[in-house]
Amino acid sequence: NERARYAVVEGGTSQGVLKAYLQEHYPHLRHSLPDAPAGTTIAANVALHGQGRLTQQYGFNSEMVCGLEVVLPTGEICRVGSPSLGPYWFSRSPTLPDLSGLFLGWLGTTGIITKVGLRLYPNKRFREVEIFVTDIPELVPEVIYRLTHLELLEDITAWFQPKPLMFKDNYHVTMYFTGDSQEEVDFKRKMVWDSLQEFMDSKDGGFMVVDPLKPQLLEMPQRSVAEFADVPRGGGFEYSGPITLVEHFPKYALKVVELAKKYDLLYSGMARVISGGHAMMFAISFAFNRADRDMMERVKMAMDEATEFALQMGSIPWKPNFMEQKMILQKMDPVTRGLIQRVRRLLDPDNIMNPGNWEV
Ligand SMILES: Cc1cc2nc3c(=O)[nH]c(=O)nc-3n(C[C@H](O)[C@H](O)[C@H](O)COP(=O)(O)OP(=O)(O)OC[C@H]3O[C@@H](n4cnc5c(N)ncnc54)[C@H](O)[C@@H]3O)c2cc1C
């Protein structure tokens, strides 16, 4: 629905297919594309509360869902939101009880999503990028606070990595902005520069020249994550991505370096701002050689320690694997844990749906 800006996709529709379809038929519309491989599905991404290019502006990709069709463990087909009342997919809940919460975040344990209504957003003609650099990790939350106050940026990420050497010992805040005219883009750039002028005057940071990096930075999805996997040769990388407060950035940054030193690994840290700064996803990543078993074991230990740290910090591990789910459930308030168990039993009494996940 072009005018109401939403699309309805089937359970197996990939990110790449929707992107290509919109580019061809509705080039003025876009969805919140994650940096995941193009073949990953939209249904899976919302089922695990993914984040994409528009998450800074509009929240988790799962918050952009505006209707669901789900096959329940009983085999019944259930429609959630406005499609349960009529042909339109404009609302997942208001003003009904929000049944989408029975399926989003459950990793397929309560039903199989076969259709997703997904909000679309304006796709402007120009897209630009700037990078602010500082060597003070404590400054990053303040930089993000000022940038989100502007309410005009598309995506904001904060990252650091020791290789290549040009990035070593610095913290980079990458910000993307869009416009339908050069005037709009220039206005946004001016607002961004003005908001951080104080840190340039005090020599605590500055904007780096981005021109040589632009083609790579403006790619969607970005391939730099996959390139990181090949720095130690052997094409492996693993990350843990807790959802946490932006003000915790310096503590996470310290932890990544500490873990890399302890387990002798190559690291990268990257945070994506969620919903105007209400939270961030902080990816603690380690690259490894898939032919080196010892290195893989060290990555696993570093990951488990990263999850322990995230839970101590009051964060929510994102996309949790079995081990992480276990750790979350152990730490969780017992009443909340009990409710999760009761909902699962109610919907799936025979425990046939993705067993092992979210099991109390
Ligand atoms: C290089 C790289 C970069 C990435 N960058 C991002 C990023 O920027 N943002 C982001 O959000 N993610 C990112 N990811 C993660 C990626 O988005 C998710 O792994 C992906 O969305 C999962 O898609 P999939 O099709 O592989 O799902 P699967 O791995 O098959 O499924 C994921 C989970 O969802 C459940 N599920 C799958 N389909 C359904 C369904 N129809 N109904 C109910 N439950 C279902 C599964 O049971 C499983 O628990 C990245 C991954 C890689 C490898």
PDB file of C-alpha atoms in Angstrom, residues 21-286:
ATOM      1  CA  TYR A  21      11.159  -4.843  -5.514  1.00  0.00           C
ATOM      2  CA  LEU A  22      10.894  -1.396  -3.945  1.00  0.00           C
ATOM      3  CA  GLN A  23      13.784  -0.048  -6.014  1.00  0.00           C
ATOM      4  CA  GLU A  24      12.059  -1.178  -9.193  1.00  0.00           C
ATOM      5  CA  HIS A  25       8.422  -0.320  -8.423  1.00  0.00           C
ATOM      6  CA  TYR A  26       8.442   2.255  -5.600  1.00  0.00           C
ATOM      7  CA  PRO A  27      11.877   3.940  -5.598  1.00  0.00           C
ATOM      8  CA  HIS A  28      10.583   6.633  -3.235  1.00  0.00           C
ATOM      9  CA  LEU A  29       9.954   4.005  -0.501  1.00  0.00           C
ATOM     10  CA  ARG A  30      12.356   1.898   1.577  1.00  0.00           C
ATOM     11  CA  HIS A  31      12.372  -0.504   4.510  1.00  0.00           C
ATOM     12  CA  SER A  32      14.779  -0.723   7.427  1.00  0.00           C
ATOM     13  CA  LEU A  33      17.445  -2.904   5.821  1.00  0.00           C
ATOM     14  CA  PRO A  34      19.773  -4.739   8.237  1.00  0.00           C
ATOM     15  CA  ASP A  35      23.439  -5.211   7.317  1.00  0.00           C
ATOM     16  CA  ALA A  36      22.778  -8.949   7.150  1.00  0.00           C
ATOM     17  CA  PRO A  37      23.313 -11.014   3.991  1.00  0.00           C
ATOM     18  CA  ALA A  38      20.584 -10.277   1.410  1.00  0.00           C
ATOM     19  CA  GLY A  39      19.204 -13.840   1.606  1.00  0.00           C
ATOM     20  CA  THR A  40      18.131 -13.580   5.266  1.00  0.00           C
ATOM     21  CA  THR A  41      14.379 -13.322   5.696  1.00  0.00           C
ATOM     22  CA  ILE A  42      12.280 -10.422   6.924  1.00  0.00           C
ATOM     23  CA  ALA A  43      10.132 -12.748   9.071  1.00  0.00           C
ATOM     24  CA  ALA A  44      13.205 -14.105  10.888  1.00  0.00           C
ATOM     25  CA  ASN A  45      14.620 -10.626  11.350  1.00  0.00           C
ATOM     26  CA  VAL A  46      11.476  -9.308  13.036  1.00  0.00           C
ATOM     27  CA  ALA A  47      11.109 -12.577  14.993  1.00  0.00           C
ATOM     28  CA  LEU A  48      14.480 -11.865  16.613  1.00  0.00           C
ATOM     29  CA  HIS A  49      14.020  -8.088  17.016  1.00  0.00           C
ATOM     30  CA  GLY A  50      16.553  -7.136  14.318  1.00  0.00           C
ATOM     31  CA  GLN A  51      17.870  -3.651  13.717  1.00  0.00           C
ATOM     32  CA  GLY A  52      18.378  -1.912  10.408  1.00  0.00           C
ATOM     33  CA  ARG A  53      19.232   1.345   8.711  1.00  0.00           C
ATOM     34  CA  LEU A  54      16.124   3.092  10.085  1.00  0.00           C
ATOM     35  CA  THR A  55      16.309   1.795  13.650  1.00  0.00           C
ATOM     36  CA  GLN A  56      17.837   5.010  14.954  1.00  0.00           C
ATOM     37  CA  GLN A  57      14.751   6.861  13.711  1.00  0.00           C
ATOM     38  CA  TYR A  58      11.939   4.360  14.173  1.00  0.00           C
ATOM     39  CA  GLY A  59      13.065   1.681  16.642  1.00  0.00           C
ATOM     40  CA  PHE A  60      13.727  -2.064  16.289  1.00  0.00           C
ATOM     41  CA  ASN A  61      12.663  -3.603  12.974  1.00  0.00           C
ATOM     42  CA  SER A  62      10.092  -5.593  14.967  1.00  0.00           C
ATOM     43  CA  GLU A  63       8.490  -2.297  16.011  1.00  0.00           C
ATOM     44  CA  MET A  64       7.810  -1.608  12.318  1.00  0.00           C
ATOM     45  CA  VAL A  65       5.551  -4.661  12.047  1.00  0.00           C
ATOM     46  CA  CYS A  66       1.980  -3.619  11.223  1.00  0.00           C
ATOM     47  CA  GLY A  67       0.218  -6.990  11.110  1.00  0.00           C
ATOM     48  CA  LEU A  68       1.089 -10.688  11.187  1.00  0.00           C
ATOM     49  CA  GLU A  69      -0.199 -14.003   9.910  1.00  0.00           C
ATOM     50  CA  VAL A  70       0.996 -16.889  12.052  1.00  0.00           C
ATOM     51  CA  VAL A  71       0.533 -20.662  11.953  1.00  0.00           C
ATOM     52  CA  LEU A  72      -0.078 -21.703  15.548  1.00  0.00           C
ATOM     53  CA  PRO A  73       1.271 -24.970  17.002  1.00  0.00           C
ATOM     54  CA  THR A  74      -2.318 -26.320  16.658  1.00  0.00           C
ATOM     55  CA  GLY A  75      -2.160 -25.757  12.891  1.00  0.00           C
ATOM     56  CA  GLU A  76      -4.668 -22.900  12.992  1.00  0.00           C
ATOM     57  CA  ILE A  77      -3.868 -19.767  10.999  1.00  0.00           C
ATOM     58  CA  CYS A  78      -4.108 -16.624  13.101  1.00  0.00           C
ATOM     59  CA  ARG A  79      -4.109 -13.018  11.903  1.00  0.00           C
ATOM     60  CA  VAL A  80      -2.865 -10.363  14.278  1.00  0.00           C
ATOM     61  CA  GLY A  81      -3.925  -6.702  14.217  1.00  0.00           C
ATOM     62  CA  SER A  82      -5.986  -4.901  11.554  1.00  0.00           C
ATOM     63  CA  PRO A  83      -5.849  -7.904   9.127  1.00  0.00           C
ATOM     64  CA  SER A  84      -7.948  -9.848  11.672  1.00  0.00           C
ATOM     65  CA  LEU A  85     -10.803  -7.407  10.965  1.00  0.00           C
ATOM     66  CA  GLY A  86     -10.451  -6.507   7.296  1.00  0.00           C
ATOM     67  CA  PRO A  87      -8.206  -6.406   4.249  1.00  0.00           C
ATOM     68  CA  TYR A  88      -5.793  -3.716   5.497  1.00  0.00           C
ATOM     69  CA  TRP A  89      -2.481  -4.203   7.284  1.00  0.00           C
ATOM     70  CA  PHE A  90      -1.966  -0.801   8.879  1.00  0.00           C
ATOM     71  CA  SER A  91      -1.869  -1.772  12.567  1.00  0.00           C
ATOM     72  CA  ARG A  92      -0.526  -4.726  14.521  1.00  0.00           C
ATOM     73  CA  SER A  93      -2.535  -3.815  17.576  1.00  0.00           C
ATOM     74  CA  PRO A  94      -3.874  -0.355  18.398  1.00  0.00           C
ATOM     75  CA  THR A  95      -6.523  -0.440  19.624  1.00  0.00           C
ATOM     76  CA  LEU A  96      -6.675  -4.232  20.158  1.00  0.00           C
ATOM     77  CA  PRO A  97      -4.753  -6.325  22.709  1.00  0.00           C
ATOM     78  CA  ASP A  98      -1.227  -6.591  21.225  1.00  0.00           C
ATOM     79  CA  LEU A  99      -1.021 -10.273  20.259  1.00  0.00           C
ATOM     80  CA  SER A 100       2.132  -9.658  18.187  1.00  0.00           C
ATOM     81  CA  GLY A 101       3.995  -9.864  21.515  1.00  0.00           C
ATOM     82  CA  LEU A 102       3.173 -13.582  21.565  1.00  0.00           C
ATOM     83  CA  PHE A 103       5.359 -14.104  18.474  1.00  0.00           C
ATOM     84  CA  LEU A 104       8.000 -11.363  18.192  1.00  0.00           C
ATOM     85  CA  GLY A 105      11.132 -12.278  20.154  1.00  0.00           C
ATOM     86  CA  TRP A 106      10.049 -15.896  20.667  1.00  0.00           C
ATOM     87  CA  LEU A 107      12.421 -17.356  18.040  1.00  0.00           C
ATOM     88  CA  GLY A 108       9.669 -19.451  16.479  1.00  0.00           C
ATOM     89  CA  THR A 109       8.701 -21.230  19.713  1.00  0.00           C
ATOM     90  CA  THR A 110       5.087 -20.009  19.685  1.00  0.00           C
ATOM     91  CA  GLY A 111       4.212 -20.060  15.979  1.00  0.00           C
ATOM     92  CA  ILE A 112       5.521 -19.748  12.447  1.00  0.00           C
ATOM     93  CA  ILE A 113       5.130 -16.332  10.868  1.00  0.00           C
ATOM     94  CA  THR A 114       3.807 -16.758   7.324  1.00  0.00           C
ATOM     95  CA  LYS A 115       3.026 -13.105   6.534  1.00  0.00           C
ATOM     96  CA  VAL A 116       4.416  -9.842   7.848  1.00  0.00           C
ATOM     97  CA  GLY A 117       2.983  -6.364   7.379  1.00  0.00           C
ATOM     98  CA  LEU A 118       5.987  -4.046   7.401  1.00  0.00           C
ATOM     99  CA  ARG A 119       6.088  -0.266   7.541  1.00  0.00           C
ATOM    100  CA  LEU A 120       7.893   1.505   4.716  1.00  0.00           C
ATOM    101  CA  TYR A 121       9.467   4.946   4.888  1.00  0.00           C
ATOM    102  CA  PRO A 122      10.403   7.738   2.462  1.00  0.00           C
ATOM    103  CA  ASN A 123      13.481   7.005   0.361  1.00  0.00           C
ATOM    104  CA  LYS A 124      15.118  10.350  -0.332  1.00  0.00           C
ATOM    105  CA  ARG A 125      17.239  11.102  -3.381  1.00  0.00           C
ATOM    106  CA  PHE A 126      20.527  11.843  -1.631  1.00  0.00           C
ATOM    107  CA  ARG A 127      22.266  10.028   1.195  1.00  0.00           C
ATOM    108  CA  GLU A 128      25.349  11.415   2.934  1.00  0.00           C
ATOM    109  CA  VAL A 129      27.743  10.380   5.662  1.00  0.00           C
ATOM    110  CA  GLU A 130      30.114  12.071   8.124  1.00  0.00           C
ATOM    111  CA  ILE A 131      32.455  10.568  10.723  1.00  0.00           C
ATOM    112  CA  PHE A 132      33.370  12.287  13.983  1.00  0.00           C
ATOM    113  CA  VAL A 133      36.551  10.960  15.607  1.00  0.00           C
ATOM    114  CA  THR A 134      37.755  11.237  19.184  1.00  0.00           C
ATOM    115  CA  ASP A 135      40.304   9.360  21.283  1.00  0.00           C
ATOM    116  CA  ILE A 136      38.146   9.767  24.413  1.00  0.00           C
ATOM    117  CA  PRO A 137      35.602   6.922  24.804  1.00  0.00           C
ATOM    118  CA  GLU A 138      33.778   8.850  27.567  1.00  0.00           C
ATOM    119  CA  LEU A 139      32.909  11.529  24.998  1.00  0.00           C
ATOM    120  CA  VAL A 140      30.989   9.142  22.715  1.00  0.00           C
ATOM    121  CA  PRO A 141      27.700   9.102  24.731  1.00  0.00           C
ATOM    122  CA  GLU A 142      27.667  12.914  24.813  1.00  0.00           C
ATOM    123  CA  VAL A 143      28.314  13.101  21.050  1.00  0.00           C
ATOM    124  CA  ILE A 144      25.407  10.709  20.477  1.00  0.00           C
ATOM    125  CA  TYR A 145      23.170  12.679  22.855  1.00  0.00           C
ATOM    126  CA  ARG A 146      23.777  15.875  20.920  1.00  0.00           C
ATOM    127  CA  LEU A 147      23.298  14.191  17.541  1.00  0.00           C
ATOM    128  CA  THR A 148      20.037  12.498  18.534  1.00  0.00           C
ATOM    129  CA  HIS A 149      18.737  15.810  19.922  1.00  0.00           C
ATOM    130  CA  LEU A 150      18.787  17.127  16.334  1.00  0.00           C
ATOM    131  CA  GLU A 151      16.114  14.579  15.285  1.00  0.00           C
ATOM    132  CA  LEU A 152      17.344  14.580  11.718  1.00  0.00           C
ATOM    133  CA  LEU A 153      19.773  11.717  11.244  1.00  0.00           C
ATOM    134  CA  GLU A 154      19.046   8.403   9.556  1.00  0.00           C
ATOM    135  CA  ASP A 155      21.502   6.013  11.229  1.00  0.00           C
ATOM    136  CA  ILE A 156      24.206   6.521  13.883  1.00  0.00           C
ATOM    137  CA  THR A 157      26.914   3.982  14.705  1.00  0.00           C
ATOM    138  CA  ALA A 158      29.921   4.260  17.019  1.00  0.00           C
ATOM    139  CA  TRP A 159      32.862   1.956  16.405  1.00  0.00           C
ATOM    140  CA  PHE A 160      36.518   1.229  17.076  1.00  0.00           C
ATOM    141  CA  GLN A 161      38.972  -1.363  15.816  1.00  0.00           C
ATOM    142  CA  PRO A 162      42.746  -1.787  15.890  1.00  0.00           C
ATOM    143  CA  LYS A 163      43.112  -2.595  12.184  1.00  0.00           C
ATOM    144  CA  PRO A 164      43.810  -1.060   9.706  1.00  0.00           C
ATOM    145  CA  LEU A 165      46.203   1.121  11.698  1.00  0.00           C
ATOM    146  CA  MET A 166      44.515   4.375  10.635  1.00  0.00           C
ATOM    147  CA  PHE A 167      41.623   3.484  12.980  1.00  0.00           C
ATOM    148  CA  LYS A 168      43.713   2.371  15.974  1.00  0.00           C
ATOM    149  CA  ASP A 169      43.097   4.063  19.379  1.00  0.00           C
ATOM    150  CA  ASN A 170      40.237   6.204  18.068  1.00  0.00           C
ATOM    151  CA  TYR A 171      36.452   6.087  18.498  1.00  0.00           C
ATOM    152  CA  HIS A 172      34.422   6.876  15.404  1.00  0.00           C
ATOM    153  CA  VAL A 173      30.822   8.062  15.313  1.00  0.00           C
ATOM    154  CA  THR A 174      29.389   7.564  11.834  1.00  0.00           C
ATOM    155  CA  MET A 175      26.219   9.447  11.022  1.00  0.00           C
ATOM    156  CA  TYR A 176      24.059   9.168   7.934  1.00  0.00           C
ATOM    157  CA  PHE A 177      21.588  11.745   6.689  1.00  0.00           C
ATOM    158  CA  THR A 178      19.346  12.024   3.670  1.00  0.00           C
ATOM    159  CA  GLY A 179      17.615  14.699   1.616  1.00  0.00           C
ATOM    160  CA  ASP A 180      15.632  15.268  -1.537  1.00  0.00           C
ATOM    161  CA  SER A 181      17.782  18.256  -2.478  1.00  0.00           C
ATOM    162  CA  GLN A 182      21.381  19.303  -1.994  1.00  0.00           C
ATOM    163  CA  GLU A 183      20.064  22.182   0.096  1.00  0.00           C
ATOM    164  CA  GLU A 184      18.384  19.779   2.540  1.00  0.00           C
ATOM    165  CA  VAL A 185      21.558  17.682   2.849  1.00  0.00           C
ATOM    166  CA  ASP A 186      23.770  20.754   3.356  1.00  0.00           C
ATOM    167  CA  PHE A 187      21.410  22.074   6.035  1.00  0.00           C
ATOM    168  CA  LYS A 188      21.601  18.774   7.925  1.00  0.00           C
ATOM    169  CA  ARG A 189      25.389  18.694   7.631  1.00  0.00           C
ATOM    170  CA  LYS A 190      25.573  22.215   9.072  1.00  0.00           C
ATOM    171  CA  MET A 191      23.343  21.230  12.011  1.00  0.00           C
ATOM    172  CA  VAL A 192      25.580  18.223  12.701  1.00  0.00           C
ATOM    173  CA  TRP A 193      28.799  20.253  12.597  1.00  0.00           C
ATOM    174  CA  ASP A 194      27.309  23.010  14.771  1.00  0.00           C
ATOM    175  CA  SER A 195      26.174  20.507  17.398  1.00  0.00           C
ATOM    176  CA  LEU A 196      29.737  19.185  17.826  1.00  0.00           C
ATOM    177  CA  GLN A 197      31.654  22.452  17.319  1.00  0.00           C
ATOM    178  CA  GLU A 198      32.471  22.693  21.028  1.00  0.00           C
ATOM    179  CA  PHE A 199      34.479  19.438  20.895  1.00  0.00           C
ATOM    180  CA  MET A 200      36.400  20.645  17.866  1.00  0.00           C
ATOM    181  CA  ASP A 201      37.217  23.929  19.621  1.00  0.00           C
ATOM    182  CA  SER A 202      38.484  22.045  22.682  1.00  0.00           C
ATOM    183  CA  LYS A 203      40.475  19.730  20.357  1.00  0.00           C
ATOM    184  CA  ASP A 204      38.772  16.664  21.828  1.00  0.00           C
ATOM    185  CA  GLY A 205      37.682  15.477  18.407  1.00  0.00           C
ATOM    186  CA  GLY A 206      37.029  16.375  14.809  1.00  0.00           C
ATOM    187  CA  PHE A 207      35.493  15.230  11.548  1.00  0.00           C
ATOM    188  CA  MET A 208      37.616  12.963   9.377  1.00  0.00           C
ATOM    189  CA  VAL A 209      37.825  13.104   5.599  1.00  0.00           C
ATOM    190  CA  VAL A 210      35.323  10.499   4.433  1.00  0.00           C
ATOM    191  CA  ASP A 211      35.548  10.823   0.645  1.00  0.00           C
ATOM    192  CA  PRO A 212      37.818   7.783   0.051  1.00  0.00           C
ATOM    193  CA  LEU A 213      35.607   5.629   2.312  1.00  0.00           C
ATOM    194  CA  LYS A 214      32.250   6.846   0.991  1.00  0.00           C
ATOM    195  CA  PRO A 215      31.478   4.079  -1.524  1.00  0.00           C
ATOM    196  CA  GLN A 216      31.964   1.474   1.212  1.00  0.00           C
ATOM    197  CA  LEU A 217      30.166   3.483   3.909  1.00  0.00           C
ATOM    198  CA  LEU A 218      27.107   4.143   1.759  1.00  0.00           C
ATOM    199  CA  GLU A 219      26.714   0.508   0.722  1.00  0.00           C
ATOM    200  CA  MET A 220      23.467  -1.159   1.862  1.00  0.00           C
ATOM    201  CA  PRO A 221      23.873  -3.753   3.279  1.00  0.00           C
ATOM    202  CA  GLN A 222      27.418  -2.985   4.366  1.00  0.00           C
ATOM    203  CA  ARG A 223      30.010  -5.653   3.680  1.00  0.00           C
ATOM    204  CA  SER A 224      32.664  -4.361   6.065  1.00  0.00           C
ATOM    205  CA  VAL A 225      31.535  -6.828   8.774  1.00  0.00           C
ATOM    206  CA  ALA A 226      32.298  -9.756   6.501  1.00  0.00           C
ATOM    207  CA  GLU A 227      35.651  -8.210   5.497  1.00  0.00           C
ATOM    208  CA  PHE A 228      36.609  -8.010   9.180  1.00  0.00           C
ATOM    209  CA  ALA A 229      36.235 -11.817   9.299  1.00  0.00           C
ATOM    210  CA  ASP A 230      39.100 -12.183   6.850  1.00  0.00           C
ATOM    211  CA  VAL A 231      41.671 -10.007   8.621  1.00  0.00           C
ATOM    212  CA  PRO A 232      43.205 -12.992  10.493  1.00  0.00           C
ATOM    213  CA  ARG A 233      42.506 -15.123   7.354  1.00  0.00           C
ATOM    214  CA  GLY A 234      40.047 -17.990   7.470  1.00  0.00           C
ATOM    215  CA  GLY A 235      36.792 -16.025   7.257  1.00  0.00           C
ATOM    216  CA  GLY A 236      35.213 -16.429  10.690  1.00  0.00           C
ATOM    217  CA  PHE A 237      33.656 -13.928  13.028  1.00  0.00           C
ATOM    218  CA  GLU A 238      31.289 -14.132  15.955  1.00  0.00           C
ATOM    219  CA  TYR A 239      29.590 -11.392  17.871  1.00  0.00           C
ATOM    220  CA  SER A 240      27.488 -10.850  20.901  1.00  0.00           C
ATOM    221  CA  GLY A 241      25.195  -7.832  20.653  1.00  0.00           C
ATOM    222  CA  PRO A 242      23.647  -6.782  23.939  1.00  0.00           C
ATOM    223  CA  ILE A 243      20.981  -4.086  23.933  1.00  0.00           C
ATOM    224  CA  THR A 244      22.039  -1.538  26.497  1.00  0.00           C
ATOM    225  CA  LEU A 245      22.239   2.132  27.454  1.00  0.00           C
ATOM    226  CA  VAL A 246      24.320   4.512  25.327  1.00  0.00           C
ATOM    227  CA  GLU A 247      25.921   5.853  28.527  1.00  0.00           C
ATOM    228  CA  HIS A 248      27.546   2.413  29.028  1.00  0.00           C
ATOM    229  CA  PHE A 249      29.599   2.734  25.818  1.00  0.00           C
ATOM    230  CA  PRO A 250      32.947   3.423  27.599  1.00  0.00           C
ATOM    231  CA  LYS A 251      32.570   0.360  29.865  1.00  0.00           C
ATOM    232  CA  TYR A 252      31.782  -1.932  26.925  1.00  0.00           C
ATOM    233  CA  ALA A 253      34.686  -0.473  24.954  1.00  0.00           C
ATOM    234  CA  LEU A 254      37.080  -1.306  27.809  1.00  0.00           C
ATOM    235  CA  LYS A 255      35.645  -4.821  28.115  1.00  0.00           C
ATOM    236  CA  VAL A 256      36.130  -5.639  24.413  1.00  0.00           C
ATOM    237  CA  VAL A 257      39.823  -4.731  24.567  1.00  0.00           C
ATOM    238  CA  GLU A 258      40.256  -6.612  27.857  1.00  0.00           C
ATOM    239  CA  LEU A 259      38.691  -9.783  26.399  1.00  0.00           C
ATOM    240  CA  ALA A 260      40.749  -9.530  23.202  1.00  0.00           C
ATOM    241  CA  LYS A 261      43.941  -9.289  25.256  1.00  0.00           C
ATOM    242  CA  LYS A 262      42.958 -12.135  27.598  1.00  0.00           C
ATOM    243  CA  TYR A 263      42.071 -14.547  24.777  1.00  0.00           C
ATOM    244  CA  ASP A 264      44.594 -13.231  22.216  1.00  0.00           C
ATOM    245  CA  LEU A 265      41.993 -12.312  19.581  1.00  0.00           C
ATOM    246  CA  LEU A 266      41.406  -9.610  16.983  1.00  0.00           C
ATOM    247  CA  TYR A 267      38.476  -7.426  18.065  1.00  0.00           C
ATOM    248  CA  SER A 268      36.072  -4.855  16.776  1.00  0.00           C
ATOM    249  CA  GLY A 269      33.447  -2.914  18.744  1.00  0.00           C
ATOM    250  CA  MET A 270      30.417  -1.357  17.096  1.00  0.00           C
ATOM    251  CA  ALA A 271      27.290   0.217  18.539  1.00  0.00           C
ATOM    252  CA  ARG A 272      24.118   1.094  16.651  1.00  0.00           C
ATOM    253  CA  VAL A 273      21.889   3.738  18.223  1.00  0.00           C
ATOM    254  CA  ILE A 274      18.282   2.645  18.687  1.00  0.00           C
ATOM    255  CA  SER A 275      15.255   4.887  18.669  1.00  0.00           C
ATOM    256  CA  GLY A 276      16.816   8.325  19.095  1.00  0.00           C
ATOM    257  CA  GLY A 277      19.215   7.196  21.816  1.00  0.00           C
ATOM    258  CA  HIS A 278      16.825   5.293  24.084  1.00  0.00           C
ATOM    259  CA  ALA A 279      19.235   2.359  23.785  1.00  0.00           C
ATOM    260  CA  MET A 280      22.017   0.941  21.620  1.00  0.00           C
ATOM    261  CA  MET A 281      23.062  -2.473  20.357  1.00  0.00           C
ATOM    262  CA  PHE A 282      26.736  -2.934  21.214  1.00  0.00           C
ATOM    263  CA  ALA A 283      28.371  -5.635  19.081  1.00  0.00           C
ATOM    264  CA  ILE A 284      31.407  -7.243  20.712  1.00  0.00           C
ATOM    265  CA  SER A 285      33.042  -9.001  17.746  1.00  0.00           C
ATOM    266  CA  PHE A 286      36.006 -11.295  17.367  1.00  0.00           C
TER     267      PHE A 286
END
